[in-house]
Every structure is written in C-alpha cells, then in structure tokens.
PDB file of C-alpha atoms in Angstrom:
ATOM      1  CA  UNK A   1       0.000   0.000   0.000  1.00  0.00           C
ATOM      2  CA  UNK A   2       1.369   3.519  -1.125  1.00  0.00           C
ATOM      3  CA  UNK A   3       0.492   5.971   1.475  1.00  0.00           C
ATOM      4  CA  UNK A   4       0.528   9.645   0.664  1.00  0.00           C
ATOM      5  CA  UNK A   5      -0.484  11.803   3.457  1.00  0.00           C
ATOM      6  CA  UNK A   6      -1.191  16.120   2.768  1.00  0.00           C
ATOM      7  CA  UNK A   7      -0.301  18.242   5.765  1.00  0.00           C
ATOM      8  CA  UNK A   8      -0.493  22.057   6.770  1.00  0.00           C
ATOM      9  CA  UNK A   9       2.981  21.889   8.871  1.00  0.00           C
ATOM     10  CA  UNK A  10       0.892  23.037  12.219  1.00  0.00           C
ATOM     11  CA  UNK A  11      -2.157  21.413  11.948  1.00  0.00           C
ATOM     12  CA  UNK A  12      -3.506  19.145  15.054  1.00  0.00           C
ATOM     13  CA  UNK A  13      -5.443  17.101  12.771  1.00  0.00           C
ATOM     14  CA  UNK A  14      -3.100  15.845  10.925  1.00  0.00           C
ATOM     15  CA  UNK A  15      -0.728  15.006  13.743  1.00  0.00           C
ATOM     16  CA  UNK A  16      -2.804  12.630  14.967  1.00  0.00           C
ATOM     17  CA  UNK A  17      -2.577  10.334  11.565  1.00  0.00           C
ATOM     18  CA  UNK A  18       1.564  11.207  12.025  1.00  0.00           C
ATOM     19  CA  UNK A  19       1.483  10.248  15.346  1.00  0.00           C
ATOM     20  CA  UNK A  20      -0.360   6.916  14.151  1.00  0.00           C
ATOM     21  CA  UNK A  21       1.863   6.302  11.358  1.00  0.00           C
ATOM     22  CA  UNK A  22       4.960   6.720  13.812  1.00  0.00           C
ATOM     23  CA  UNK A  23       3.948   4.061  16.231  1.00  0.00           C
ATOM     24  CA  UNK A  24       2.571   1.559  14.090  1.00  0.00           C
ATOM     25  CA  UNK A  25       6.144   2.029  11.697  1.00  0.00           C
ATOM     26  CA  UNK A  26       4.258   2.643   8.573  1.00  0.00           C
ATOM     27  CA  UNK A  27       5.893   3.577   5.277  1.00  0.00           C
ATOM     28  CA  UNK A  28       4.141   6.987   4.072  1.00  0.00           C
ATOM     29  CA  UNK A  29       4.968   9.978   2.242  1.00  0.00           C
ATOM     30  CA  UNK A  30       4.105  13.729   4.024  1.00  0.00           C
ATOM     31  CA  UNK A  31       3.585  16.229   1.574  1.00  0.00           C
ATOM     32  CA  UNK A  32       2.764  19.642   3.190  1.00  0.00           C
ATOM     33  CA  UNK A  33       0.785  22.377   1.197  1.00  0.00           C
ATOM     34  CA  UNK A  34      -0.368  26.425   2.286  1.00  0.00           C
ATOM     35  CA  UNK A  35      -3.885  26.566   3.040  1.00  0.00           C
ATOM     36  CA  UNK A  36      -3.993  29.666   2.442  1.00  0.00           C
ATOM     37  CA  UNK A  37      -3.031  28.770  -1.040  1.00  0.00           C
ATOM     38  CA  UNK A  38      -3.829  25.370  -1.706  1.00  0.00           C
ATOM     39  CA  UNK A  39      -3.020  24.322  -4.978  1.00  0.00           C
ATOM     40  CA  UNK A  40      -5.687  23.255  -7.319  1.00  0.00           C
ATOM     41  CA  UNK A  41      -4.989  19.424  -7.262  1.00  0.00           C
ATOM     42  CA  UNK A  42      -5.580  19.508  -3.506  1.00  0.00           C
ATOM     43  CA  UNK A  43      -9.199  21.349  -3.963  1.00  0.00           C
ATOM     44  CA  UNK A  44     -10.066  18.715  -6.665  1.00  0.00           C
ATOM     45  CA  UNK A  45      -9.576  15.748  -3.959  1.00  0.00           C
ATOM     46  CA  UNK A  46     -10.291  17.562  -0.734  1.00  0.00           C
ATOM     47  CA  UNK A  47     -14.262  17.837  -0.749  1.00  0.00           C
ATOM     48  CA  UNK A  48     -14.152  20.038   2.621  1.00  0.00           C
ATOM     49  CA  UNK A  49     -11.187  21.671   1.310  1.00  0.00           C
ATOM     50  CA  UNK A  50      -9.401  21.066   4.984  1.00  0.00           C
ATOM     51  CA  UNK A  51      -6.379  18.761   5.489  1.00  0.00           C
ATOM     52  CA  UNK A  52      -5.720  15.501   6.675  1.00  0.00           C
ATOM     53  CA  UNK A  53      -6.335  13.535   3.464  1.00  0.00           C
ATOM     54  CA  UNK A  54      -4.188  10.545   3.061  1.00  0.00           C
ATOM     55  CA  UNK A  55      -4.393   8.993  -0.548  1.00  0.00           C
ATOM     56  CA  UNK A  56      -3.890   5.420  -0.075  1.00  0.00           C
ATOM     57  CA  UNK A  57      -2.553   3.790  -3.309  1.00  0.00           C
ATOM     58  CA  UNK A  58      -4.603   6.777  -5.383  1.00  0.00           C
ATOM     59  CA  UNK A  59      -7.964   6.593  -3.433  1.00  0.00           C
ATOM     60  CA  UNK A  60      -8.425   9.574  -1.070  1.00  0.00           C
ATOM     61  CA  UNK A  61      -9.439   9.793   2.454  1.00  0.00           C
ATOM     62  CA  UNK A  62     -10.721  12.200   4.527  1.00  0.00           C
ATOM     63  CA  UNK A  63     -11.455  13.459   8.489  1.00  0.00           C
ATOM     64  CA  UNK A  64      -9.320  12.457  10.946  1.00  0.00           C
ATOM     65  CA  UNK A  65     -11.051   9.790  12.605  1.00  0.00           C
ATOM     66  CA  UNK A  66     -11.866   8.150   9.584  1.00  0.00           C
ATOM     67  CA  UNK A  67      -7.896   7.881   8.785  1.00  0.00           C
ATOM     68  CA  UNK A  68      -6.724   6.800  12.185  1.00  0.00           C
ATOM     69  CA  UNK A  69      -9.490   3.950  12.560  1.00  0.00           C
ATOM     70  CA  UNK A  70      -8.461   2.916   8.395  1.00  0.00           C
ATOM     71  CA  UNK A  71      -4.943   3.099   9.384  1.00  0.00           C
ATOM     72  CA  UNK A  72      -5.260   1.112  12.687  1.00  0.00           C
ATOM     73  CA  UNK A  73      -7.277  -1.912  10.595  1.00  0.00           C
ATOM     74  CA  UNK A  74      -5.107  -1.664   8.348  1.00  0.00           C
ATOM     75  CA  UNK A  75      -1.601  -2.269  10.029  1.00  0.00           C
ATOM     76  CA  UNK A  76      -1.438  -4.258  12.705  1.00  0.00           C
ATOM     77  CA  UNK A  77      -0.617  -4.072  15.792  1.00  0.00           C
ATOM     78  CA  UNK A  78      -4.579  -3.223  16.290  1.00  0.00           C
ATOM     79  CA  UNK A  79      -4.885   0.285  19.356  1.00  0.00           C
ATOM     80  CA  UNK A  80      -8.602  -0.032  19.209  1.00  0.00           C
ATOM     81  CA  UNK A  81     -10.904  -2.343  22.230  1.00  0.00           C
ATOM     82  CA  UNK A  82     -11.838  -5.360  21.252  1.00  0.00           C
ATOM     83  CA  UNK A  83     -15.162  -4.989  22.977  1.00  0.00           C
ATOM     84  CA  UNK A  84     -17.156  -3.313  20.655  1.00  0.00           C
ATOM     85  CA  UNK A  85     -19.334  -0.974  23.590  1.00  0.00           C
ATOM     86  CA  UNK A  86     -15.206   0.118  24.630  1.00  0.00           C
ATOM     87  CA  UNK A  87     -14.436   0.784  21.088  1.00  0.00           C
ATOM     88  CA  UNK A  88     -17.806   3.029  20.341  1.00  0.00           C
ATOM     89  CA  UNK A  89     -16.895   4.871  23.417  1.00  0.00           C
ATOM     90  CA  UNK A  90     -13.559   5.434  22.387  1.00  0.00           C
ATOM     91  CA  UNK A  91     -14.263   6.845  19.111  1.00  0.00           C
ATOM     92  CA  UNK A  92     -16.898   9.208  21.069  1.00  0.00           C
ATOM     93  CA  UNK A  93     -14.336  10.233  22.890  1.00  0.00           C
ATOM     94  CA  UNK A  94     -12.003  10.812  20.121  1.00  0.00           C
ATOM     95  CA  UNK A  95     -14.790  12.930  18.597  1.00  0.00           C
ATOM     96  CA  UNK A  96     -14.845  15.049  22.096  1.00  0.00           C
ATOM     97  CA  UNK A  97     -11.104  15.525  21.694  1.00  0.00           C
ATOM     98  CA  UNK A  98     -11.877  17.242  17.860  1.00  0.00           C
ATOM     99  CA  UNK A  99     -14.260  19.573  20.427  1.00  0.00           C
ATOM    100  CA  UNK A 100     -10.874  19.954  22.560  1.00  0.00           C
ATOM    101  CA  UNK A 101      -8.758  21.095  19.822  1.00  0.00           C
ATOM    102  CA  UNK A 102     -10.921  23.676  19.104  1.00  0.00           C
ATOM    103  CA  UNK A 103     -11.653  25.063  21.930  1.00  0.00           C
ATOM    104  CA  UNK A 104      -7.726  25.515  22.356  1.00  0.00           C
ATOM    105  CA  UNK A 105      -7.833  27.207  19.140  1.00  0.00           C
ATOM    106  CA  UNK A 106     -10.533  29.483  20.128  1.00  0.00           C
ATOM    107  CA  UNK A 107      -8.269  30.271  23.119  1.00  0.00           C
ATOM    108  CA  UNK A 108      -4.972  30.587  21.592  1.00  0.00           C
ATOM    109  CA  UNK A 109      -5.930  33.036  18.790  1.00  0.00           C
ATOM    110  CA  UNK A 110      -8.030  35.592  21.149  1.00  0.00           C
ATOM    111  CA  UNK A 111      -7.616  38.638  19.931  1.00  0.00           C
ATOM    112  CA  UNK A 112      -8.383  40.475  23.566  1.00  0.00           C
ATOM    113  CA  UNK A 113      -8.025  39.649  26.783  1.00  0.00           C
ATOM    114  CA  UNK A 114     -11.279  39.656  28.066  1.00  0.00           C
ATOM    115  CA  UNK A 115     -12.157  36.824  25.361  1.00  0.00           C
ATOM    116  CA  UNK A 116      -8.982  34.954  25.950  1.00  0.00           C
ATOM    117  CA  UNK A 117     -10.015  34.514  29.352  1.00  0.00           C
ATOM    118  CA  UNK A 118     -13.898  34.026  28.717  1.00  0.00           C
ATOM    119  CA  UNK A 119     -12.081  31.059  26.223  1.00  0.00           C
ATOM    120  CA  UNK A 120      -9.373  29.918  28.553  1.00  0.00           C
ATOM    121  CA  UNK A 121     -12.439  28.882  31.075  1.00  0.00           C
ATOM    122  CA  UNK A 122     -14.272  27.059  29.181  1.00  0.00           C
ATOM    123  CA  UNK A 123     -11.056  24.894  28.121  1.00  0.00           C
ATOM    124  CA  UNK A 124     -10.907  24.197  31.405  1.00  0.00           C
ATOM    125  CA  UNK A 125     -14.007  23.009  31.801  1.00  0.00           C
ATOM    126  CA  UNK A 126     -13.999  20.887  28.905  1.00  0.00           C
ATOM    127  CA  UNK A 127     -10.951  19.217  29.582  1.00  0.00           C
ATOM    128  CA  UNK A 128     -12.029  18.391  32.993  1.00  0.00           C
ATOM    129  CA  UNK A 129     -15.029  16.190  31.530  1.00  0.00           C
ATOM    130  CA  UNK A 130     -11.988  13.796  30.884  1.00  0.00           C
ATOM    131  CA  UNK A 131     -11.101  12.897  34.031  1.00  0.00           C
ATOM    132  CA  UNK A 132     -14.391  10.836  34.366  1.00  0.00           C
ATOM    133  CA  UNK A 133     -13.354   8.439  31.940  1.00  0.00           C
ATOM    134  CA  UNK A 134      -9.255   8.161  32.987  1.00  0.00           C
ATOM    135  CA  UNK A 135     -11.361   7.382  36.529  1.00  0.00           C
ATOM    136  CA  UNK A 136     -13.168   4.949  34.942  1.00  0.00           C
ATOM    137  CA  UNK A 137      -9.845   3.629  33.655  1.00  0.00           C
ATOM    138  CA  UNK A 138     -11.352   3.603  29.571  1.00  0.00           C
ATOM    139  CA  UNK A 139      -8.501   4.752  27.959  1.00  0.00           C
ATOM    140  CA  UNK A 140      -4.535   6.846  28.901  1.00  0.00           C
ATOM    141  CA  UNK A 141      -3.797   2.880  30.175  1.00  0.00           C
ATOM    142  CA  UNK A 142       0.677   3.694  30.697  1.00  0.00           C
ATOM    143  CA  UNK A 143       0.776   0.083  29.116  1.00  0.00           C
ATOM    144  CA  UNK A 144      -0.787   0.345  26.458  1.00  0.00           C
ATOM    145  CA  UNK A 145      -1.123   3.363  23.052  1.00  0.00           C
ATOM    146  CA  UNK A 146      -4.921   3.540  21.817  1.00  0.00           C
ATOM    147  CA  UNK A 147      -6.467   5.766  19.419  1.00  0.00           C
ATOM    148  CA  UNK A 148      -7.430   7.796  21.700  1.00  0.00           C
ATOM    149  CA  UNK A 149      -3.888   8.892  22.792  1.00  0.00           C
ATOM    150  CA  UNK A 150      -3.092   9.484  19.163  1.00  0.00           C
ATOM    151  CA  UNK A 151      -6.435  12.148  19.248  1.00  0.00           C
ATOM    152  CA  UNK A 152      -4.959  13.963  22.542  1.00  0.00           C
ATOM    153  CA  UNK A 153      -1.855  14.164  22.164  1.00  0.00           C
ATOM    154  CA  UNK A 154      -1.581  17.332  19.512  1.00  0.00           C
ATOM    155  CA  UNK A 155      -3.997  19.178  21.948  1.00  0.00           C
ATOM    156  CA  UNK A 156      -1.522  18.229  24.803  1.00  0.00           C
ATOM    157  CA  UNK A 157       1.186  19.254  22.474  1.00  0.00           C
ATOM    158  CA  UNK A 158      -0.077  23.044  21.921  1.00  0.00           C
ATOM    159  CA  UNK A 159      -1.038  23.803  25.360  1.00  0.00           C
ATOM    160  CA  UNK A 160       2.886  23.194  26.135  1.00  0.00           C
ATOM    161  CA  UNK A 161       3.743  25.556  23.717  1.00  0.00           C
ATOM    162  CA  UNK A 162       0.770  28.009  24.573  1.00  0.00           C
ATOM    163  CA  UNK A 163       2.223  28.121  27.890  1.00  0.00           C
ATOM    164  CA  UNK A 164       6.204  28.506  26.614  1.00  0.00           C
ATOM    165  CA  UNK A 165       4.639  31.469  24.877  1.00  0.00           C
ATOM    166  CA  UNK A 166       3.436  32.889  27.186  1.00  0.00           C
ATOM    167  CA  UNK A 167       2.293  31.753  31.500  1.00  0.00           C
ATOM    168  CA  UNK A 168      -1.151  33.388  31.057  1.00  0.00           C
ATOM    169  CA  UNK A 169      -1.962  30.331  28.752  1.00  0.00           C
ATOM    170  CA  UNK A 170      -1.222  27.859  31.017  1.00  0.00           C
ATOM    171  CA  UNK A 171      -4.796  25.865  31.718  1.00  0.00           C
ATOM    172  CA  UNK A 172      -5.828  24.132  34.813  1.00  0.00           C
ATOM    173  CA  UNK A 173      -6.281  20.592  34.588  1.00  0.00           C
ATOM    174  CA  UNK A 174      -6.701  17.950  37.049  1.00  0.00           C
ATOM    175  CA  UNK A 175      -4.187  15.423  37.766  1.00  0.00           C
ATOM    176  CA  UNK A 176      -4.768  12.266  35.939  1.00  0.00           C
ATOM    177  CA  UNK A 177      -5.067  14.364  32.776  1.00  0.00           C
ATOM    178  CA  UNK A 178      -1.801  16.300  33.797  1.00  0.00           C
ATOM    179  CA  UNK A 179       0.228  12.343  34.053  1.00  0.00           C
ATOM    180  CA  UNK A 180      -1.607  11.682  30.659  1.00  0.00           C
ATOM    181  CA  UNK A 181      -0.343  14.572  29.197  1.00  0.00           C
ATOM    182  CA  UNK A 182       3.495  13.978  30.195  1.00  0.00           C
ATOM    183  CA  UNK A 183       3.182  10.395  29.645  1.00  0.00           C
ATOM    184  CA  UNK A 184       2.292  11.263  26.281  1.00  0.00           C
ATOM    185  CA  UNK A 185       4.734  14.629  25.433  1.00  0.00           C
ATOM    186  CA  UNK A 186       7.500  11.814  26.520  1.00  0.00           C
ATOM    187  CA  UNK A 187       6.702   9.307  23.870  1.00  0.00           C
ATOM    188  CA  UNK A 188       9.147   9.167  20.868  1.00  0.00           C
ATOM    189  CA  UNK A 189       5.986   9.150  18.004  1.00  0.00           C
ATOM    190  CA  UNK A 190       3.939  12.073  19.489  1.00  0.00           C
ATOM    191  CA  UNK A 191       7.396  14.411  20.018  1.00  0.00           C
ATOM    192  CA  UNK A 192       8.778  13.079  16.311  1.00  0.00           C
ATOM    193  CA  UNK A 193       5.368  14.046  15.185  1.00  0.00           C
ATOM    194  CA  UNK A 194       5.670  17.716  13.555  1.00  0.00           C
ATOM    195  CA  UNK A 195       8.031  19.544  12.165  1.00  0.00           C
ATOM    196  CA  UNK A 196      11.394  20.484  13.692  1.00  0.00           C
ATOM    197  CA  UNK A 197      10.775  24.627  13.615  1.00  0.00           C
ATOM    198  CA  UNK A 198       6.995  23.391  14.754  1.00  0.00           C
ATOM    199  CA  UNK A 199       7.286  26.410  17.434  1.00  0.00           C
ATOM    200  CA  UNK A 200       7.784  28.699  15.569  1.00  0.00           C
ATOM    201  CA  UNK A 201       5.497  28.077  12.963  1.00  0.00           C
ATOM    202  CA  UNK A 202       3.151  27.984  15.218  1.00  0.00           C
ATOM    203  CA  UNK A 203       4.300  31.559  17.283  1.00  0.00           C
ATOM    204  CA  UNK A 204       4.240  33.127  14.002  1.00  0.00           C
ATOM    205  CA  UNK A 205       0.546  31.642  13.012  1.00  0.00           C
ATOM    206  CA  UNK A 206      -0.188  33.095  15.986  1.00  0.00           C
ATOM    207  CA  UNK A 207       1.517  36.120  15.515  1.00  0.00           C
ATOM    208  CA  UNK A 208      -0.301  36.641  11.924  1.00  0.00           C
ATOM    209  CA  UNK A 209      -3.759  35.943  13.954  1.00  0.00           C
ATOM    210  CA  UNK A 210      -3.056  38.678  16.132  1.00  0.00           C
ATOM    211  CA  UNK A 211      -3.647  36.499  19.473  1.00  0.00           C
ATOM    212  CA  UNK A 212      -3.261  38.186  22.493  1.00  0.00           C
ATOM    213  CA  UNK A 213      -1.053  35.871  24.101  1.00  0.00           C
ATOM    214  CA  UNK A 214       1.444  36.824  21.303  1.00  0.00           C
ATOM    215  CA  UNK A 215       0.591  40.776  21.975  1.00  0.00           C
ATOM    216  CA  UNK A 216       0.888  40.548  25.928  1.00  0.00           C
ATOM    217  CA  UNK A 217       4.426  38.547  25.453  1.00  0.00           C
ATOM    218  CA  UNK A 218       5.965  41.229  23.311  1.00  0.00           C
ATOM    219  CA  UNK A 219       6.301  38.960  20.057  1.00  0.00           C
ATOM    220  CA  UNK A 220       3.426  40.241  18.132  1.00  0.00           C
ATOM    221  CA  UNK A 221       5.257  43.641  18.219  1.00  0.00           C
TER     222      UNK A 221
END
C-alpha cells in the first residue's frame, strides 16, 4: 500500500494520523501544502477543502477519525478495544477531543483579553469532563497506546507551547489528565510528530492571527 499523506505543517489534525503512522512504523509519504493557497490538485480531492487527506494507493481519504481507525485496521498491531461498547466509546471520545482542539484554538488566537479569558475557562471546563473516563480507567492505560492517545496528544502538544509562549496560557487541569499529558509529550511518536521549527510556525501563526497571548508577550510587536 502507497500511502501519501497532505499536511499544513501546524495542523492538530493531521498530527494525529503522524502520530499513528509513527507508532505503528508505517511507510508513508508527508507532503505539506499552504492553506492559504492550496493548490488546485488539492481542492479537486479535498471535498471540505481542509487537510488531513491521506491517498492510499490513489484513493483519497478524509477526516481524521476516519484515517486513524483505516490506518489502525489496516496495520497491525490493532490500538482499538476489542469490545465493541469500549471501542464506540472510544471513538466518542475521540470525537470530544476534535471539540478539545478547538476550543484551544478558540483560546490561543483571542484577539483580547477579556475573550482569551472568557475562552481559557471554558477549556478548562472541557478538559475536565476527561477525568471521568481516565477514573473509569477507559482509555490513557501507561501500558498500552490507543487511538485515543493518538487524538490527545496534539492538543496536549499546543497547550505546552501556549504556555512557553506565554504563562497566562497555562490551563488548569486535574491530575490524571496532567500524568496523561506527560506520559504522552514523553513518547518518541507524538514528540517526532511535527516539524522540527513546529514552534515557531506555530508563534508566528499566531503572531499573523493577532492572538493576544502573542501581543501581551511582546512577540506580536
């Protein structure tokens, strides 16, 4: 199987196929492109126009999820319950974790204070609905990776940096979800994952976006 998968260098999305593709030791191909000027064979196979979309010997796929369950039934070894109930619920919570990224977005690229911390709040809140299920023991398991790690881990990623940015960024979280994280940040696919000038990339997206984390460090100057 040729594997062909289209990046924007900072996007979460597509990190989480990466980070997929680096633990299972598949063979693939990264190509990135500019969103904000895609080129024309990209809008052709992209029907939302938004990355990931990993063509798999010519066929294209699309949406996250979609790739990271293909690519974990593809190429063993298998990161998905084999109880089906466990493996709906992981997916739903995979699905909660697209809800996570955004909501970091939404905070990150604030444009005043006053909405930065109106955003920054409700992160928090949302992030705490995860410590119900790391209670429950579903999923962050330290001895064993699951799909759900590979959805996390970009969001766990860019609150580290949030906070290297800048200390007003960094979010509240409760405990278990704190040893998640690190466990996570510490693992060779999710830190081999982006880039190598990822953070700055991603300062100066922010910096473009005229975030007010970037404005109350100094860099947005």
């Amino acid at each position: 199987m040729e594997l062909k998968l289209v990046s924007f260098a900072i996007c979460p999305f597509v990190q989480r196929s990466v980070i997929l593709l680096r633990e299972k030791q598949i063979d693939h191909e990264i190509e990135y492109i500019d969103l904000n000027d895609p080129p024309d064979w990209f809008l052709q196979l992209s029907p939302t126009g938004k990355v990931p979309l990993l063509l798999v010997d010519g066929a294209t796929l699309f949406e996250s999820s979609v790739i990271l369950t293909f690519l974990d039934e593809s190429f063993p070894p298998g990161f998905q319950p084999a109880d089906t109930l466990r493996r709906a619920r992981h997916r739903s919570w995979i699905e909660y974790g697209s809800t996570l990224l955004m909501a970091q977005h939404a905070m990150a690229t604030a444009s005043d204070e006053d909405t930065f911390i109106e955003k920054k709040h409700l992160l928090e809140e949302d992030i705490a609905r995860l410590s119900e299920p790391l209670s429950e023991g579903l999923f962050a398991n330290p001895d064993e990776f699951s799909l759900v790690d590979a959805a996390i881990a970009p969001l766990f990623m860019r609150l580290q940096h949030l906070a290297d940015i800048n200390q007003q960024a960094v979010v509240k979280i409760p405990d278990p979800v704190r040893h998640w994280s690190e466990r996570l940040l510490q693992r060779a696919a999710v830190e081999q994952s982006v880039v190598t000038d990822f953070a700055d990339r991603y300062r100066a997206f922010l910096v473009s976006n005229k975030s007010w984390l970037c404005v109350a460090d100094g860099s947005g100057n």
